Structures are given as C-alpha cells and as structure tokens.
Amino acid sequence: IFFSFLVMLVISWQLTVFVLLVSPVALIVMGRISKKLKKPSREGQNQLGELFSQIEETLTGLRVIMAFNAEEKIKKRFSKQNENIRRTFSKVGRRQVLAHPVSEFLSTVIVAIVIWFGGSLILKNESVISASTFIYYLLIFANIISPAKSLSQAWYTIEKGMASMERIDKILKTESTIKEPEKPVHIS
C-alpha cells in the first residue's frame, strides 16, 4: 500500500492529494460499520462463553440437578441464553453481510470520483497528466483497494479474537476459592 501510494504520488501529486482527501470519507463510513460490529461481536463471544460454561456446569452437575428436580429451570435458563445468543449473532450476521456490499459500493464511488477528477485534469491541461498515465494511475489505485480491505478485515478478526481471549484470560486468572488447610487431617 505504501509503495503504491509513493508511485501514485510520483505520477500525479494533484490526483494523489485528491484521493487522500476523498478516501477518508469512505474510511469513516466503514469505520462506523466496523464499530457497530465490534460491540455486538464481543458481546456475542462473551455470551457464547457463558453458554459453554453453563453447559459444562450442567453436565458435571447433572446428578445434583436431577436430585433436586431442577431440569425445567435449567432448560429455561439455557433457552433464554440461547435466544440471546441467536439475537446477538443475527444482528452481527446482518451487519457483516451488509458490510461487504457497502464497502464495494464505496470503493466504486471513490474510483468513479477519481476517474471524474482525473478526466477533468486531462481535459483541462494535458501537461498535468496524460490519458495513458492516468490509466496506469487508476490501475495502481485499484490495486490498493483490495489490500486495504484485507487490512480492515484482519483488524475486525483481531477484535473478535480479543473478545475470546478476554474470556479465556478471565477464566485463567480466576483464583481458586478452595484453600488447603495448614494442618490437613489424613484419612485412611
């Protein structure tokens, strides 16, 4: 990305400055979508962790649950947590599905604006940039879009992993409430 921007700057500094002024608008929109994805994703990962903890507790304490006839209470608690997870991940899924078309649309709009501005530079004064050089410039600019999207997608994936890591870290740092007695009594 950096090398491509350097080449674009060498080809036409006016066009590159214009690209740098127009691109942040699309980045702001994508940033807002990303922020709206981040909180529910983190929430969903936490809910999944709680659900898995509940499943583990239920399986390990199945005899106790059955002894106290608490199956219905456990089923209701599981159903409630499951429904919350379904709603959260539906919300995240909808936004994720919409994020790709929105980013494609914004990329297309930016390319169209750059073509319009570059075309106006060509038509006004041929010495600023020639038509063939402008096409080369567009190819380099179009090659930047895909790695930039991948970079933002990687950032989102890292955020998703961070939510999982926080949950695991919380479990690992939990101190045991069972204390060893100073003078244990030996039972044979």
Coordinates of C-alpha atoms in Angstrom, one line a residue:
I1 CA 0.0 0.0 0.0
F2 CA 2.8 2.4 1.0
F3 CA 4.8 1.7 -2.2
S4 CA 1.7 2.1 -4.4
F5 CA 1.0 5.5 -2.8
L6 CA 4.6 6.6 -3.5
V7 CA 4.3 5.6 -7.1
M8 CA 0.9 7.4 -7.3
L9 CA 2.5 10.5 -5.8
V10 CA 5.3 10.4 -8.4
I11 CA 2.8 10.0 -11.2
S12 CA 0.5 12.9 -10.2
W13 CA 0.7 14.6 -6.8
Q14 CA -2.5 16.5 -7.5
L15 CA -4.5 13.4 -8.1
T16 CA -3.0 11.7 -5.1
V17 CA -3.8 14.6 -2.8
F18 CA -7.4 14.4 -4.1
V19 CA -7.5 10.7 -3.4
L20 CA -6.2 11.3 0.1
L21 CA -8.9 13.9 0.6
V22 CA -11.8 11.7 -0.7
S23 CA -10.8 8.4 0.8
P24 CA -11.3 9.3 4.4
V25 CA -15.0 9.8 3.8
A26 CA -15.3 6.1 2.8
L27 CA -13.0 5.1 5.7
I28 CA -15.2 6.9 8.2
V29 CA -18.3 5.1 6.9
M30 CA -16.5 1.8 7.0
G31 CA -15.1 2.6 10.5
R32 CA -18.6 3.3 11.8
I33 CA -19.8 -0.1 10.4
S34 CA -16.8 -1.7 12.0
K35 CA -17.5 -0.1 15.3
K36 CA -21.1 -1.3 15.1
L37 CA -19.9 -4.8 14.5
K38 CA -17.3 -4.7 17.3
K39 CA -19.5 -4.3 20.3
P40 CA -22.1 -7.0 19.4
S41 CA -19.3 -9.4 18.3
R42 CA -17.6 -9.0 21.7
E43 CA -21.0 -9.4 23.4
G44 CA -21.7 -12.5 21.4
Q45 CA -18.4 -14.1 22.2
N46 CA -19.0 -13.4 25.9
Q47 CA -22.5 -14.9 25.7
L48 CA -21.1 -18.0 23.9
G49 CA -18.5 -18.4 26.7
E50 CA -21.2 -18.1 29.3
L51 CA -23.3 -20.7 27.4
F52 CA -20.4 -23.1 27.2
S53 CA -19.8 -22.6 30.9
Q54 CA -23.4 -23.4 31.7
I55 CA -23.3 -26.5 29.5
E56 CA -20.2 -27.7 31.3
E57 CA -21.8 -26.9 34.8
T58 CA -24.9 -28.8 33.7
L59 CA -23.1 -31.8 32.5
T60 CA -20.8 -32.0 35.6
G61 CA -23.7 -31.4 38.0
L62 CA -26.3 -33.5 36.2
R63 CA -26.9 -35.8 39.2
V64 CA -27.5 -32.8 41.5
I65 CA -29.9 -31.2 39.0
M66 CA -31.8 -34.4 38.7
A67 CA -31.8 -34.9 42.5
F68 CA -33.4 -31.5 43.1
N69 CA -35.7 -31.9 40.1
A70 CA -34.4 -28.7 38.5
E71 CA -34.4 -29.8 34.9
E72 CA -37.1 -27.3 33.9
K73 CA -35.2 -24.4 35.5
I74 CA -32.0 -25.4 33.7
K75 CA -33.9 -25.8 30.4
K76 CA -35.5 -22.3 30.7
R77 CA -32.1 -20.8 31.6
F78 CA -30.5 -22.5 28.6
S79 CA -33.3 -21.4 26.3
K80 CA -33.1 -17.8 27.5
Q81 CA -29.3 -17.7 26.9
N82 CA -29.6 -19.5 23.6
E83 CA -32.2 -16.9 22.4
N84 CA -30.0 -14.0 23.5
I85 CA -27.1 -15.5 21.5
R86 CA -29.3 -16.1 18.5
R87 CA -30.4 -12.4 18.5
T88 CA -26.9 -11.1 19.0
F89 CA -25.4 -13.2 16.2
S90 CA -28.3 -12.4 13.9
K91 CA -27.6 -8.7 14.4
V92 CA -23.8 -9.3 13.8
G93 CA -24.5 -11.5 10.8
R94 CA -26.8 -8.9 9.2
R95 CA -24.2 -6.2 9.6
Q96 CA -21.4 -8.5 8.4
V97 CA -23.4 -9.4 5.3
L98 CA -24.1 -5.8 4.6
A99 CA -20.6 -4.6 5.2
H100 CA -19.2 -6.2 2.0
P101 CA -21.6 -4.7 -0.4
V102 CA -21.3 -1.3 1.3
S103 CA -17.5 -1.4 1.0
E104 CA -17.7 -2.5 -2.6
F105 CA -20.2 0.4 -3.3
L106 CA -17.9 2.9 -1.5
S107 CA -14.9 1.6 -3.4
T108 CA -16.8 2.0 -6.7
V109 CA -17.9 5.5 -5.8
I110 CA -14.3 6.6 -4.9
V111 CA -13.0 5.1 -8.2
A112 CA -15.7 7.0 -10.1
I113 CA -14.9 10.2 -8.3
V114 CA -11.2 9.7 -9.1
I115 CA -12.0 9.0 -12.7
W116 CA -14.1 12.1 -12.9
F117 CA -11.4 14.3 -11.3
G118 CA -8.6 12.7 -13.3
G119 CA -10.6 13.1 -16.5
S120 CA -11.2 16.8 -15.7
L121 CA -7.4 17.2 -15.2
I122 CA -6.7 15.5 -18.6
L123 CA -9.3 17.7 -20.4
K124 CA -8.2 21.0 -18.8
N125 CA -4.4 20.6 -19.3
E126 CA -2.7 17.6 -21.0
S127 CA 0.6 18.5 -19.3
V128 CA -0.7 17.7 -15.8
I129 CA -1.3 14.0 -16.6
S130 CA -1.7 12.2 -19.9
A131 CA -4.6 9.7 -20.6
S132 CA -2.3 6.7 -20.7
T133 CA -0.5 7.7 -17.5
F134 CA -4.0 8.2 -15.9
I135 CA -5.0 4.7 -16.8
Y136 CA -1.8 3.4 -15.2
Y137 CA -2.5 5.6 -12.2
L138 CA -6.0 4.0 -11.9
L139 CA -4.6 0.5 -12.1
I140 CA -2.3 1.2 -9.2
F141 CA -5.1 2.9 -7.2
A142 CA -7.4 -0.1 -7.9
N143 CA -4.7 -2.4 -6.6
I144 CA -4.6 -0.6 -3.3
I145 CA -8.3 -1.1 -2.6
S146 CA -8.1 -4.9 -2.1
P147 CA -5.2 -4.9 0.4
A148 CA -6.7 -2.0 2.3
K149 CA -10.0 -4.0 2.7
S150 CA -8.0 -7.1 3.8
L151 CA -6.2 -4.9 6.4
S152 CA -9.5 -3.7 7.8
Q153 CA -11.0 -7.2 7.7
A154 CA -7.9 -8.5 9.6
W155 CA -8.4 -5.8 12.2
Y156 CA -12.0 -6.9 12.7
T157 CA -10.9 -10.5 13.1
I158 CA -8.3 -9.5 15.7
E159 CA -11.0 -7.7 17.6
K160 CA -13.2 -10.8 17.5
G161 CA -10.3 -12.9 18.8
M162 CA -9.6 -10.3 21.5
A163 CA -13.1 -10.9 22.9
S164 CA -12.4 -14.6 23.1
M165 CA -9.0 -14.1 24.6
E166 CA -10.5 -11.8 27.3
R167 CA -13.0 -14.6 28.2
I168 CA -10.2 -17.2 28.5
D169 CA -8.0 -14.8 30.4
K170 CA -10.8 -14.2 32.9
I171 CA -11.2 -17.9 33.4
L172 CA -7.4 -18.4 33.8
K173 CA -7.0 -15.6 36.3
T174 CA -9.8 -16.7 38.5
E175 CA -8.5 -17.6 41.9
S176 CA -9.5 -20.8 43.5
T177 CA -11.8 -20.4 46.5
I178 CA -10.7 -23.8 47.8
K179 CA -7.8 -23.3 50.3
E180 CA -5.6 -26.1 51.5
P181 CA -5.6 -26.3 55.4
E182 CA -2.3 -25.7 57.1
K183 CA -2.6 -29.0 59.0
P184 CA -4.6 -31.4 56.9
V185 CA -6.1 -34.4 58.6
H186 CA -5.1 -37.7 57.0
I187 CA -8.0 -40.0 56.3
S188 CA -7.2 -43.6 55.6

